[in-house]
Tab-separated table of N, CA and C in Angstrom:
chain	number	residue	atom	x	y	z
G	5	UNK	N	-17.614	63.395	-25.775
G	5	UNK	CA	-16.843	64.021	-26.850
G	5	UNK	C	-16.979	65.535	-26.810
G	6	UNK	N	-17.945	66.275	-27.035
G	6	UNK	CA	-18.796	67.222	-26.469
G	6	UNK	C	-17.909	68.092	-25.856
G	7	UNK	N	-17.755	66.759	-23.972
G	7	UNK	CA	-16.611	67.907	-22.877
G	7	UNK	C	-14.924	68.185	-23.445
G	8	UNK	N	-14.839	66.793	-24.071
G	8	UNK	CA	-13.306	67.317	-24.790
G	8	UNK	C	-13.300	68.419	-25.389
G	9	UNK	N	-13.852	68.527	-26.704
G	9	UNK	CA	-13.676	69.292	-27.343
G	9	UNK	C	-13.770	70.930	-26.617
G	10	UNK	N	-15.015	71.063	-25.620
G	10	UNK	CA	-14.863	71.917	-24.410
G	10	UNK	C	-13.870	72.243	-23.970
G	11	UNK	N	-12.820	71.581	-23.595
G	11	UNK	CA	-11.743	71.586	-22.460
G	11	UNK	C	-10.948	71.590	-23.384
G	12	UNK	N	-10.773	71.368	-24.241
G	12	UNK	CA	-9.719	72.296	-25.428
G	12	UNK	C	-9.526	73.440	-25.810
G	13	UNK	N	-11.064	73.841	-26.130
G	13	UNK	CA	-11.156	75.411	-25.897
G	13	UNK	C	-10.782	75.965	-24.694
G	14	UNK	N	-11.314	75.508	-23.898
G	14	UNK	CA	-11.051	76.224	-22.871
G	14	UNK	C	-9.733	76.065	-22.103
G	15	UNK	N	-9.043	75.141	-22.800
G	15	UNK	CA	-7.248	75.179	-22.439
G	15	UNK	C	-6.629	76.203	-23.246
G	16	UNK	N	-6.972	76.359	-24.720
G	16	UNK	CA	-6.665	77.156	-25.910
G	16	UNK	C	-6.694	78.903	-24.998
G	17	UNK	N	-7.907	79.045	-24.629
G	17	UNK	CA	-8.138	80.413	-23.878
G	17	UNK	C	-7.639	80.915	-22.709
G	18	UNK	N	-7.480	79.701	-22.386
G	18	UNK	CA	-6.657	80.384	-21.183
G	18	UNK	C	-5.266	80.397	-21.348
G	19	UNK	N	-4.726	79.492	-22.030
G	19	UNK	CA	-3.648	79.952	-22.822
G	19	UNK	C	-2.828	80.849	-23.739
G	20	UNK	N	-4.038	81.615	-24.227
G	20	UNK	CA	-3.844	82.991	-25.039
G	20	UNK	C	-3.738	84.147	-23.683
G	21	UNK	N	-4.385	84.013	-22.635
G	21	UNK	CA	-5.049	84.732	-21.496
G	21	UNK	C	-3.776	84.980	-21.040
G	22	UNK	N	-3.062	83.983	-20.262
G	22	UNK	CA	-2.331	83.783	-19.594
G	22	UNK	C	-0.717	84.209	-20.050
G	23	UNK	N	-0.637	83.802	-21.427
G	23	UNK	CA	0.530	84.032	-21.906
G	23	UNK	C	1.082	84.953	-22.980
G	24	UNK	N	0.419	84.596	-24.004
G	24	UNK	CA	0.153	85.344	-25.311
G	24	UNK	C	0.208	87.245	-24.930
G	25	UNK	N	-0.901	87.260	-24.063
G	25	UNK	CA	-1.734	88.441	-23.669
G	25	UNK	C	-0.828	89.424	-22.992
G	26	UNK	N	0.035	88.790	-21.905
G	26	UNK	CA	0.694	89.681	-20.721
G	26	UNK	C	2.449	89.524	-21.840
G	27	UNK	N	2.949	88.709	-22.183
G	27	UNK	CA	3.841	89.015	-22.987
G	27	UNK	C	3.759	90.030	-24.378
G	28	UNK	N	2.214	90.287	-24.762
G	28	UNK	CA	2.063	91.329	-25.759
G	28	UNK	C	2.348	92.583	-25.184
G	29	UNK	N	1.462	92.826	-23.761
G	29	UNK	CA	1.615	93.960	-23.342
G	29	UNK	C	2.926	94.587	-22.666
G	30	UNK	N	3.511	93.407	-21.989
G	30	UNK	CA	4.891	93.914	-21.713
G	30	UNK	C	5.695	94.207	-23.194
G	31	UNK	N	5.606	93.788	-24.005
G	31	UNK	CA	6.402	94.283	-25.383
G	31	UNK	C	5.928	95.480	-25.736
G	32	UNK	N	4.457	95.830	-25.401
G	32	UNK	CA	4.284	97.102	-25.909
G	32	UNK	C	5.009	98.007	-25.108
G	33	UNK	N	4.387	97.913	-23.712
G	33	UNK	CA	5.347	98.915	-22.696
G	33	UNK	C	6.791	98.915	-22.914
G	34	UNK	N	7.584	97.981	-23.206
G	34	UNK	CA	9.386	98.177	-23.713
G	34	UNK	C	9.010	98.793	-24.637
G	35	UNK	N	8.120	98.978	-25.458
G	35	UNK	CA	8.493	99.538	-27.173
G	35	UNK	C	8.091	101.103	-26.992
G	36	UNK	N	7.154	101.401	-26.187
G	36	UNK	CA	6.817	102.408	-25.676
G	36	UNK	C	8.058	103.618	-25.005
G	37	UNK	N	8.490	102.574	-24.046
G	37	UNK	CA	9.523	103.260	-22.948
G	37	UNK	C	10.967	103.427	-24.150
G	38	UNK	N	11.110	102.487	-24.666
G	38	UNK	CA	12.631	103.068	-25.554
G	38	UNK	C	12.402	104.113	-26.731
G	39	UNK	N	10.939	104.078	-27.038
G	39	UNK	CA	11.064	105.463	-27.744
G	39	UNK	C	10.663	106.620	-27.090
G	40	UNK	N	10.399	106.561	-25.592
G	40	UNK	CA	10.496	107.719	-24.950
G	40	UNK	C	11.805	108.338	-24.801
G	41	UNK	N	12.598	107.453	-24.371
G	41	UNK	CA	14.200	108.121	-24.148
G	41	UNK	C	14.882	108.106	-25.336
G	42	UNK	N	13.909	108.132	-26.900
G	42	UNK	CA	15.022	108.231	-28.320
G	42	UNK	C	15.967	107.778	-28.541
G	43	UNK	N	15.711	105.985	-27.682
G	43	UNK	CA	16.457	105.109	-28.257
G	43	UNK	C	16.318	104.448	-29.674
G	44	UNK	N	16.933	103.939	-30.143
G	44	UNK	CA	16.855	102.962	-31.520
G	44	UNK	C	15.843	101.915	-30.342
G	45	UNK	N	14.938	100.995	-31.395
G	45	UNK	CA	14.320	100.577	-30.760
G	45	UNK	C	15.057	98.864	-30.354
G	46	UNK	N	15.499	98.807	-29.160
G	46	UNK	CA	16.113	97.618	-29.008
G	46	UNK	C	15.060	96.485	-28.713
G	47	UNK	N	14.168	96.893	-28.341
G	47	UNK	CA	13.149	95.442	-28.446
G	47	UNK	C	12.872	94.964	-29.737
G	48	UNK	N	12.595	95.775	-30.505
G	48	UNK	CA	12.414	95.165	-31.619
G	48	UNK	C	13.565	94.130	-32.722
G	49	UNK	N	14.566	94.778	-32.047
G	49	UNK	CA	16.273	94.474	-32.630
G	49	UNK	C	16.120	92.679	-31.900
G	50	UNK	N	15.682	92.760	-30.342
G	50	UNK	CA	15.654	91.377	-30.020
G	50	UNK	C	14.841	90.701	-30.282
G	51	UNK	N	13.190	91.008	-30.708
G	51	UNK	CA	12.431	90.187	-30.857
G	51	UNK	C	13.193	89.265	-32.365
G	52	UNK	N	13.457	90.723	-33.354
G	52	UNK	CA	13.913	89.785	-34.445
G	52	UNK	C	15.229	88.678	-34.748
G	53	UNK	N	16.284	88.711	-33.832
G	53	UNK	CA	17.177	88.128	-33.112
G	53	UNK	C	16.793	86.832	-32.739
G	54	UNK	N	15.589	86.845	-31.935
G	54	UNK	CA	15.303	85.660	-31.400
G	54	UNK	C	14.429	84.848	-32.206
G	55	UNK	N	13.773	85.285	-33.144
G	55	UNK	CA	12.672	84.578	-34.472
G	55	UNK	C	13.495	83.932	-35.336
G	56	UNK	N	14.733	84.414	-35.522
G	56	UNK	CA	15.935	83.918	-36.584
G	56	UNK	C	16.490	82.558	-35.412
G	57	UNK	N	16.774	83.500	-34.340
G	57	UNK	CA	17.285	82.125	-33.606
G	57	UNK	C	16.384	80.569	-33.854
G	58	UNK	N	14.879	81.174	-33.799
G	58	UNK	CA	14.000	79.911	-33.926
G	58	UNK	C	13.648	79.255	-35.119
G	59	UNK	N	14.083	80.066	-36.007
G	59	UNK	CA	13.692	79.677	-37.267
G	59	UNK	C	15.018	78.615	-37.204
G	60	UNK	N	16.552	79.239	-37.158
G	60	UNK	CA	17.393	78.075	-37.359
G	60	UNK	C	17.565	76.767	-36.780
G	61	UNK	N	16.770	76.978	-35.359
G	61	UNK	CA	16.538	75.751	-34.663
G	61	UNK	C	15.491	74.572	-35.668
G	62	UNK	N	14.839	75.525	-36.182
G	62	UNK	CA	13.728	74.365	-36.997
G	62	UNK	C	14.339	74.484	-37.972
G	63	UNK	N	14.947	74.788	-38.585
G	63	UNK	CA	15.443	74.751	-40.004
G	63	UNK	C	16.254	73.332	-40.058
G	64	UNK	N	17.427	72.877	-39.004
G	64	UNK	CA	18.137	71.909	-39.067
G	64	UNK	C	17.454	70.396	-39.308
């Protein structure tokens, strides 16, 4: 029981590692780079675009 609960965590972590982690930082670098060139910030325009998209998917 012990190793399960082990290997959960340690699926959980490498899962934050792997995915979570490198998709944060690429969002920072877009959010970074469009307010270098004094754009409106379009990442942010899509992240919230796509949260609505998901919300209506679960909403139905």
């Amino acid at each position: 029981m012990i190793e399960f609960i082990i290997n959960l965590y340690e699926f959980f972590c490498r899962w934050v590692l792997y995915t979570v982690i490198p998709l944060l930082l690429i969002y920072l670098f877009l959010h970074r780079l469009t307010r270098h060139f004094g754009t409106r910030n379009i990442i942010d325009e899509y992240v919230i675009l796509v949260m609505e998209w998901i919300r209506d998917v679960f909403r139905d």
